[in-house]
Amino acid sequence: DVKVTQSSRYLVKRTGEKVFLECVQDMDHENMFWYRQDPGLGLRLIYFSYDVKMKEKGDIPEGYSVSREKKERFSLILESASTNQTSMYLCASSEGTAYGYTFGSGTRLTVV
Amino acid sequence: QKEVEQNSGPLSVPEGAIASLNCTYSDRVSQSFFWYRQYSGKSPELIMSIYSNGDKEDGRFTAQLNKASQYVSLLIRDSQPSDSATYLCAVAGYSTLTFGKGTMLLVSP
């Protein structure tokens, strides 16, 4: 089975901190994604990557950046955390949209 | 803007009944469709995929697709309390999936 591992299950950070969320997949997938999920708003795409060092903005990239230096690892960076970035962050991996995604277990981030 | 619409629910059914979850989508060229189950506080889990018009059965789950009507549904037979979760419909685009906001299903014993 594809495994997508997110480094932290719960995280509490202070406003203004730089925050790194890490995601690693073990199935050599080209495509990786970062979403945030909020009640009533559903899943919203932040960034995705279809190859090493390649990235594409999703629907809500403001306040975020990403890094993909190795195929298996896709990092989400909150440049200066704000309280409105408190959310569940979900990483996903895929070999193509025809196959769907496999999600990591999620990181619940609270910014205080 | 591609859209995927689902009734937010909750849909309440008694144990043993058939639960019917529905989804409509706006992108006519979509070819791949998925149902994810998400328990409270957990991440989404892929339970069904469907690519052709008609029905696809897997155990107690049946996915139905009608591309002409741009409609996807999920039937859960013999519903169990453990089926209580939010079900997300997802439609494949060129690079990403577009997700509906989900329907909450509550199965009462």
PDB file of C-alpha atoms in Angstrom:
ATOM      1  CA  ASP A   1       0.000   0.000   0.000  1.00  0.00           C
ATOM      2  CA  VAL A   2       1.068   3.567  -0.679  1.00  0.00           C
ATOM      3  CA  LYS A   3       2.051   5.275   2.487  1.00  0.00           C
ATOM      4  CA  VAL A   4       1.971   9.020   2.893  1.00  0.00           C
ATOM      5  CA  THR A   5       3.505  10.195   6.132  1.00  0.00           C
ATOM      6  CA  GLN A   6       3.031  13.612   7.654  1.00  0.00           C
ATOM      7  CA  SER A   7       5.592  14.426  10.277  1.00  0.00           C
ATOM      8  CA  SER A   8       3.296  15.887  12.935  1.00  0.00           C
ATOM      9  CA  ARG A   9      -0.233  14.984  13.952  1.00  0.00           C
ATOM     10  CA  TYR A  10      -0.775  18.080  16.094  1.00  0.00           C
ATOM     11  CA  LEU A  11       1.173  21.321  16.080  1.00  0.00           C
ATOM     12  CA  VAL A  12       0.798  24.572  18.035  1.00  0.00           C
ATOM     13  CA  LYS A  13       2.693  27.616  16.803  1.00  0.00           C
ATOM     14  CA  ARG A  14       2.767  31.298  17.623  1.00  0.00           C
ATOM     15  CA  THR A  15       1.687  34.091  15.312  1.00  0.00           C
ATOM     16  CA  GLY A  16       4.568  35.227  13.121  1.00  0.00           C
ATOM     17  CA  GLU A  17       6.526  31.975  13.353  1.00  0.00           C
ATOM     18  CA  LYS A  18       7.790  30.251  10.236  1.00  0.00           C
ATOM     19  CA  VAL A  19       6.204  26.799  10.118  1.00  0.00           C
ATOM     20  CA  PHE A  20       7.305  23.750   8.160  1.00  0.00           C
ATOM     21  CA  LEU A  21       4.945  20.848   7.466  1.00  0.00           C
ATOM     22  CA  GLU A  22       6.642  17.787   6.050  1.00  0.00           C
ATOM     23  CA  CYS A  23       5.179  15.038   3.878  1.00  0.00           C
ATOM     24  CA  VAL A  24       6.896  11.897   2.609  1.00  0.00           C
ATOM     25  CA  GLN A  25       5.525   9.212   0.269  1.00  0.00           C
ATOM     26  CA  ASP A  26       7.072   5.837  -0.395  1.00  0.00           C
ATOM     27  CA  MET A  27       5.659   4.826  -3.786  1.00  0.00           C
ATOM     28  CA  ASP A  28       7.662   6.909  -6.238  1.00  0.00           C
ATOM     29  CA  HIS A  29       4.653   9.030  -7.192  1.00  0.00           C
ATOM     30  CA  GLU A  30       5.241  12.029  -9.422  1.00  0.00           C
ATOM     31  CA  ASN A  31       2.396  14.097  -8.022  1.00  0.00           C
ATOM     32  CA  MET A  32       2.011  15.504  -4.528  1.00  0.00           C
ATOM     33  CA  PHE A  33      -0.510  17.924  -3.102  1.00  0.00           C
ATOM     34  CA  TRP A  34      -1.196  20.094  -0.078  1.00  0.00           C
ATOM     35  CA  TYR A  35      -4.758  20.857   1.004  1.00  0.00           C
ATOM     36  CA  ARG A  36      -6.293  22.513   3.994  1.00  0.00           C
ATOM     37  CA  GLN A  37      -9.682  21.457   5.320  1.00  0.00           C
ATOM     38  CA  ASP A  38     -11.982  23.706   7.304  1.00  0.00           C
ATOM     39  CA  PRO A  39     -15.567  23.119   8.487  1.00  0.00           C
ATOM     40  CA  GLY A  40     -18.046  24.272   5.880  1.00  0.00           C
ATOM     41  CA  LEU A  41     -15.336  25.035   3.328  1.00  0.00           C
ATOM     42  CA  GLY A  42     -14.273  21.533   2.410  1.00  0.00           C
ATOM     43  CA  LEU A  43     -10.886  20.678   0.972  1.00  0.00           C
ATOM     44  CA  ARG A  44      -9.042  23.585  -0.607  1.00  0.00           C
ATOM     45  CA  LEU A  45      -5.916  23.099  -2.695  1.00  0.00           C
ATOM     46  CA  ILE A  46      -2.921  25.164  -1.609  1.00  0.00           C
ATOM     47  CA  TYR A  47      -0.121  23.931  -3.879  1.00  0.00           C
ATOM     48  CA  PHE A  48       0.766  20.866  -5.874  1.00  0.00           C
ATOM     49  CA  SER A  49       3.849  19.472  -7.542  1.00  0.00           C
ATOM     50  CA  TYR A  50       4.158  17.140 -10.530  1.00  0.00           C
ATOM     51  CA  ASP A  51       7.935  16.704 -10.425  1.00  0.00           C
ATOM     52  CA  VAL A  52      11.009  17.509  -8.383  1.00  0.00           C
ATOM     53  CA  LYS A  53      11.546  21.269  -8.083  1.00  0.00           C
ATOM     54  CA  MET A  54       8.248  21.891  -9.910  1.00  0.00           C
ATOM     55  CA  LYS A  55       5.303  23.518  -8.174  1.00  0.00           C
ATOM     56  CA  GLU A  56       1.939  24.924  -9.149  1.00  0.00           C
ATOM     57  CA  LYS A  57      -0.333  27.224  -7.193  1.00  0.00           C
ATOM     58  CA  GLY A  58      -3.679  25.899  -6.158  1.00  0.00           C
ATOM     59  CA  ASP A  59      -6.752  27.861  -5.171  1.00  0.00           C
ATOM     60  CA  ILE A  60      -5.411  29.449  -1.976  1.00  0.00           C
ATOM     61  CA  PRO A  61      -1.599  29.836  -2.164  1.00  0.00           C
ATOM     62  CA  GLU A  62      -1.379  33.175  -0.362  1.00  0.00           C
ATOM     63  CA  GLY A  63       0.716  32.992   2.793  1.00  0.00           C
ATOM     64  CA  TYR A  64       2.191  29.615   1.840  1.00  0.00           C
ATOM     65  CA  SER A  65       5.146  28.309  -0.115  1.00  0.00           C
ATOM     66  CA  VAL A  66       6.346  24.796  -0.921  1.00  0.00           C
ATOM     67  CA  SER A  67       9.533  22.911  -1.532  1.00  0.00           C
ATOM     68  CA  ARG A  68      10.169  19.695  -3.400  1.00  0.00           C
ATOM     69  CA  GLU A  69      13.870  18.915  -3.483  1.00  0.00           C
ATOM     70  CA  LYS A  70      13.392  15.135  -3.621  1.00  0.00           C
ATOM     71  CA  LYS A  71      10.680  13.138  -5.315  1.00  0.00           C
ATOM     72  CA  GLU A  72       9.416  11.560  -2.114  1.00  0.00           C
ATOM     73  CA  ARG A  73       9.226  14.724  -0.018  1.00  0.00           C
ATOM     74  CA  PHE A  74       6.935  17.730  -0.343  1.00  0.00           C
ATOM     75  CA  SER A  75       7.090  20.459   2.275  1.00  0.00           C
ATOM     76  CA  LEU A  76       4.578  23.184   3.009  1.00  0.00           C
ATOM     77  CA  ILE A  77       5.930  26.390   4.512  1.00  0.00           C
ATOM     78  CA  LEU A  78       3.929  29.032   6.305  1.00  0.00           C
ATOM     79  CA  GLU A  79       6.168  32.056   5.961  1.00  0.00           C
ATOM     80  CA  SER A  80       4.654  33.972   8.894  1.00  0.00           C
ATOM     81  CA  ALA A  81       1.911  32.025  10.615  1.00  0.00           C
ATOM     82  CA  SER A  82      -1.355  33.786  11.302  1.00  0.00           C
ATOM     83  CA  THR A  83      -4.405  32.731  13.293  1.00  0.00           C
ATOM     84  CA  ASN A  84      -6.460  32.316  10.098  1.00  0.00           C
ATOM     85  CA  GLN A  85      -4.082  29.531   9.090  1.00  0.00           C
ATOM     86  CA  THR A  86      -5.332  27.394  11.969  1.00  0.00           C
ATOM     87  CA  SER A  87      -6.636  24.348  10.115  1.00  0.00           C
ATOM     88  CA  MET A  88      -6.256  20.661   9.273  1.00  0.00           C
ATOM     89  CA  TYR A  89      -3.523  20.288   6.647  1.00  0.00           C
ATOM     90  CA  LEU A  90      -3.631  17.231   4.410  1.00  0.00           C
ATOM     91  CA  CYS A  91      -0.894  16.000   2.121  1.00  0.00           C
ATOM     92  CA  ALA A  92      -1.718  13.634  -0.731  1.00  0.00           C
ATOM     93  CA  SER A  93       0.192  11.648  -3.319  1.00  0.00           C
ATOM     94  CA  SER A  94      -0.884  10.274  -6.689  1.00  0.00           C
ATOM     95  CA  GLU A  95       0.486   8.582  -9.797  1.00  0.00           C
ATOM     96  CA  GLY A  96      -2.138  10.436 -11.816  1.00  0.00           C
ATOM     97  CA  THR A  97      -5.620  11.841 -11.346  1.00  0.00           C
ATOM     98  CA  ALA A  98      -7.142   8.738 -12.938  1.00  0.00           C
ATOM     99  CA  TYR A  99      -5.987   6.807  -9.877  1.00  0.00           C
ATOM    100  CA  GLY A 100      -7.190   9.169  -7.190  1.00  0.00           C
ATOM    101  CA  TYR A 101      -5.127  10.327  -4.247  1.00  0.00           C
ATOM    102  CA  THR A 102      -3.735   8.692  -1.140  1.00  0.00           C
ATOM    103  CA  PHE A 103      -3.842  11.060   1.812  1.00  0.00           C
ATOM    104  CA  GLY A 104      -1.562  11.320   4.790  1.00  0.00           C
ATOM    105  CA  SER A 105      -3.028  11.277   8.273  1.00  0.00           C
ATOM    106  CA  GLY A 106      -3.131  15.076   8.442  1.00  0.00           C
ATOM    107  CA  THR A 107      -1.615  17.754  10.657  1.00  0.00           C
ATOM    108  CA  ARG A 108      -3.916  19.784  12.851  1.00  0.00           C
ATOM    109  CA  LEU A 109      -2.190  23.146  13.152  1.00  0.00           C
ATOM    110  CA  THR A 110      -3.222  25.706  15.726  1.00  0.00           C
ATOM    111  CA  VAL A 111      -1.740  29.203  15.512  1.00  0.00           C
ATOM    112  CA  VAL A 112      -2.067  31.202  18.736  1.00  0.00           C
TER     113      VAL A 112
ATOM    114  CA  GLN B   1     -14.395  27.064 -12.022  1.00  0.00           C
ATOM    115  CA  LYS B   2     -15.047  23.344 -11.781  1.00  0.00           C
ATOM    116  CA  GLU B   3     -17.684  22.503  -9.203  1.00  0.00           C
ATOM    117  CA  VAL B   4     -18.723  19.378  -7.376  1.00  0.00           C
ATOM    118  CA  GLU B   5     -21.944  19.612  -5.417  1.00  0.00           C
ATOM    119  CA  GLN B   6     -23.125  17.401  -2.584  1.00  0.00           C
ATOM    120  CA  ASN B   7     -25.914  17.730  -0.059  1.00  0.00           C
ATOM    121  CA  SER B   8     -24.199  18.435   3.264  1.00  0.00           C
ATOM    122  CA  GLY B   9     -26.679  16.343   5.268  1.00  0.00           C
ATOM    123  CA  PRO B  10     -26.723  14.866   7.737  1.00  0.00           C
ATOM    124  CA  LEU B  11     -28.357  11.906   6.081  1.00  0.00           C
ATOM    125  CA  SER B  12     -29.787   9.725   8.821  1.00  0.00           C
ATOM    126  CA  VAL B  13     -30.622   6.065   8.166  1.00  0.00           C
ATOM    127  CA  PRO B  14     -31.373   3.160  10.496  1.00  0.00           C
ATOM    128  CA  GLU B  15     -29.017   0.214  10.733  1.00  0.00           C
ATOM    129  CA  GLY B  16     -29.605  -2.265   7.914  1.00  0.00           C
ATOM    130  CA  ALA B  17     -31.096   0.299   5.520  1.00  0.00           C
ATOM    131  CA  ILE B  18     -29.704   1.494   2.191  1.00  0.00           C
ATOM    132  CA  ALA B  19     -27.952   4.861   2.286  1.00  0.00           C
ATOM    133  CA  SER B  20     -27.938   6.846  -0.958  1.00  0.00           C
ATOM    134  CA  LEU B  21     -25.394   9.631  -1.425  1.00  0.00           C
ATOM    135  CA  ASN B  22     -25.455  11.906  -4.444  1.00  0.00           C
ATOM    136  CA  CYS B  23     -23.076  14.194  -6.265  1.00  0.00           C
ATOM    137  CA  THR B  24     -23.274  16.414  -9.351  1.00  0.00           C
ATOM    138  CA  TYR B  25     -20.350  17.926 -11.215  1.00  0.00           C
ATOM    139  CA  SER B  26     -19.879  20.703 -13.729  1.00  0.00           C
ATOM    140  CA  ASP B  27     -16.924  19.602 -15.896  1.00  0.00           C
ATOM    141  CA  ARG B  28     -18.306  17.614 -18.828  1.00  0.00           C
ATOM    142  CA  VAL B  29     -14.902  16.253 -19.884  1.00  0.00           C
ATOM    143  CA  SER B  30     -14.182  14.517 -16.561  1.00  0.00           C
ATOM    144  CA  GLN B  31     -13.528  10.799 -16.937  1.00  0.00           C
ATOM    145  CA  SER B  32     -12.632   9.602 -13.431  1.00  0.00           C
ATOM    146  CA  PHE B  33     -14.756   9.787 -10.310  1.00  0.00           C
ATOM    147  CA  PHE B  34     -14.089   8.814  -6.723  1.00  0.00           C
ATOM    148  CA  TRP B  35     -15.765   8.403  -3.365  1.00  0.00           C
ATOM    149  CA  TYR B  36     -13.796   8.990  -0.181  1.00  0.00           C
ATOM    150  CA  ARG B  37     -14.890   8.227   3.372  1.00  0.00           C
ATOM    151  CA  GLN B  38     -13.696  10.493   6.155  1.00  0.00           C
ATOM    152  CA  TYR B  39     -14.223   9.701   9.808  1.00  0.00           C
ATOM    153  CA  SER B  40     -14.280  12.618  12.225  1.00  0.00           C
ATOM    154  CA  GLY B  41     -10.761  13.864  12.884  1.00  0.00           C
ATOM    155  CA  LYS B  42      -9.225  11.513  10.325  1.00  0.00           C
ATOM    156  CA  SER B  43      -8.046  11.904   6.748  1.00  0.00           C
ATOM    157  CA  PRO B  44     -10.087  10.859   3.667  1.00  0.00           C
ATOM    158  CA  GLU B  45      -9.829   7.232   2.560  1.00  0.00           C
ATOM    159  CA  LEU B  46     -10.552   6.139  -1.004  1.00  0.00           C
ATOM    160  CA  ILE B  47     -13.396   3.602  -1.069  1.00  0.00           C
ATOM    161  CA  MET B  48     -14.629   3.572  -4.676  1.00  0.00           C
ATOM    162  CA  SER B  49     -13.578   4.717  -8.114  1.00  0.00           C
ATOM    163  CA  ILE B  50     -15.709   4.651 -11.267  1.00  0.00           C
ATOM    164  CA  TYR B  51     -14.888   5.511 -14.849  1.00  0.00           C
ATOM    165  CA  SER B  52     -17.731   4.222 -17.040  1.00  0.00           C
ATOM    166  CA  ASN B  53     -21.452   4.859 -17.110  1.00  0.00           C
ATOM    167  CA  GLY B  54     -23.433   2.384 -15.066  1.00  0.00           C
ATOM    168  CA  ASP B  55     -22.900   0.624 -11.775  1.00  0.00           C
ATOM    169  CA  LYS B  56     -19.792  -0.671 -10.050  1.00  0.00           C
ATOM    170  CA  GLU B  57     -20.177  -2.874  -7.011  1.00  0.00           C
ATOM    171  CA  ASP B  58     -17.662  -3.616  -4.263  1.00  0.00           C
ATOM    172  CA  GLY B  59     -19.068  -5.473  -1.281  1.00  0.00           C
ATOM    173  CA  ARG B  60     -21.807  -3.386   0.313  1.00  0.00           C
ATOM    174  CA  PHE B  61     -20.886  -0.357  -1.818  1.00  0.00           C
ATOM    175  CA  THR B  62     -22.218   0.464  -5.284  1.00  0.00           C
ATOM    176  CA  ALA B  63     -21.082   3.498  -7.255  1.00  0.00           C
ATOM    177  CA  GLN B  64     -23.268   4.745 -10.078  1.00  0.00           C
ATOM    178  CA  LEU B  65     -22.225   7.098 -12.856  1.00  0.00           C
ATOM    179  CA  ASN B  66     -24.306   8.953 -15.442  1.00  0.00           C
ATOM    180  CA  LYS B  67     -22.077  11.197 -17.530  1.00  0.00           C
ATOM    181  CA  ALA B  68     -24.943  12.596 -19.599  1.00  0.00           C
ATOM    182  CA  SER B  69     -26.592  13.903 -16.422  1.00  0.00           C
ATOM    183  CA  GLN B  70     -23.211  14.654 -14.780  1.00  0.00           C
ATOM    184  CA  TYR B  71     -24.271  12.666 -11.759  1.00  0.00           C
ATOM    185  CA  VAL B  72     -22.449  10.241  -9.481  1.00  0.00           C
ATOM    186  CA  SER B  73     -23.945   8.354  -6.577  1.00  0.00           C
ATOM    187  CA  LEU B  74     -22.877   5.941  -3.855  1.00  0.00           C
ATOM    188  CA  LEU B  75     -25.213   3.337  -2.394  1.00  0.00           C
ATOM    189  CA  ILE B  76     -24.359   1.626   0.876  1.00  0.00           C
ATOM    190  CA  ARG B  77     -26.391  -1.506   1.487  1.00  0.00           C
ATOM    191  CA  ASP B  78     -27.018  -2.944   4.950  1.00  0.00           C
ATOM    192  CA  SER B  79     -25.725   0.266   6.553  1.00  0.00           C
ATOM    193  CA  GLN B  80     -23.820  -0.184   9.800  1.00  0.00           C
ATOM    194  CA  PRO B  81     -23.111   2.322  12.595  1.00  0.00           C
ATOM    195  CA  SER B  82     -19.444   2.046  11.552  1.00  0.00           C
ATOM    196  CA  ASP B  83     -20.444   3.614   8.212  1.00  0.00           C
ATOM    197  CA  SER B  84     -21.209   6.877  10.016  1.00  0.00           C
ATOM    198  CA  ALA B  85     -18.777   9.322   8.439  1.00  0.00           C
ATOM    199  CA  THR B  86     -18.563  12.128   5.901  1.00  0.00           C
ATOM    200  CA  TYR B  87     -18.459  10.942   2.292  1.00  0.00           C
ATOM    201  CA  LEU B  88     -16.588  13.081  -0.218  1.00  0.00           C
ATOM    202  CA  CYS B  89     -17.197  12.943  -3.946  1.00  0.00           C
ATOM    203  CA  ALA B  90     -14.170  13.788  -6.112  1.00  0.00           C
ATOM    204  CA  VAL B  91     -13.890  14.403  -9.847  1.00  0.00           C
ATOM    205  CA  ALA B  92     -10.628  14.203 -11.770  1.00  0.00           C
ATOM    206  CA  GLY B  93      -9.393  17.133 -13.795  1.00  0.00           C
ATOM    207  CA  TYR B  94      -6.198  17.309 -15.829  1.00  0.00           C
ATOM    208  CA  SER B  95      -3.860  17.755 -12.863  1.00  0.00           C
ATOM    209  CA  THR B  96      -5.918  17.607  -9.702  1.00  0.00           C
ATOM    210  CA  LEU B  97      -9.095  16.278  -8.162  1.00  0.00           C
ATOM    211  CA  THR B  98     -11.963  18.601  -7.329  1.00  0.00           C
ATOM    212  CA  PHE B  99     -13.775  17.613  -4.156  1.00  0.00           C
ATOM    213  CA  GLY B 100     -17.304  18.223  -2.994  1.00  0.00           C
ATOM    214  CA  LYS B 101     -17.762  19.438   0.560  1.00  0.00           C
ATOM    215  CA  GLY B 102     -19.088  16.078   1.624  1.00  0.00           C
ATOM    216  CA  THR B 103     -22.264  14.507   2.935  1.00  0.00           C
ATOM    217  CA  MET B 104     -22.411  13.442   6.564  1.00  0.00           C
ATOM    218  CA  LEU B 105     -24.012  10.028   7.032  1.00  0.00           C
ATOM    219  CA  LEU B 106     -25.372   8.952  10.414  1.00  0.00           C
ATOM    220  CA  VAL B 107     -26.407   5.317  10.860  1.00  0.00           C
ATOM    221  CA  SER B 108     -28.410   4.715  14.015  1.00  0.00           C
ATOM    222  CA  PRO B 109     -28.423   1.296  15.747  1.00  0.00           C
TER     223      PRO B 109
END
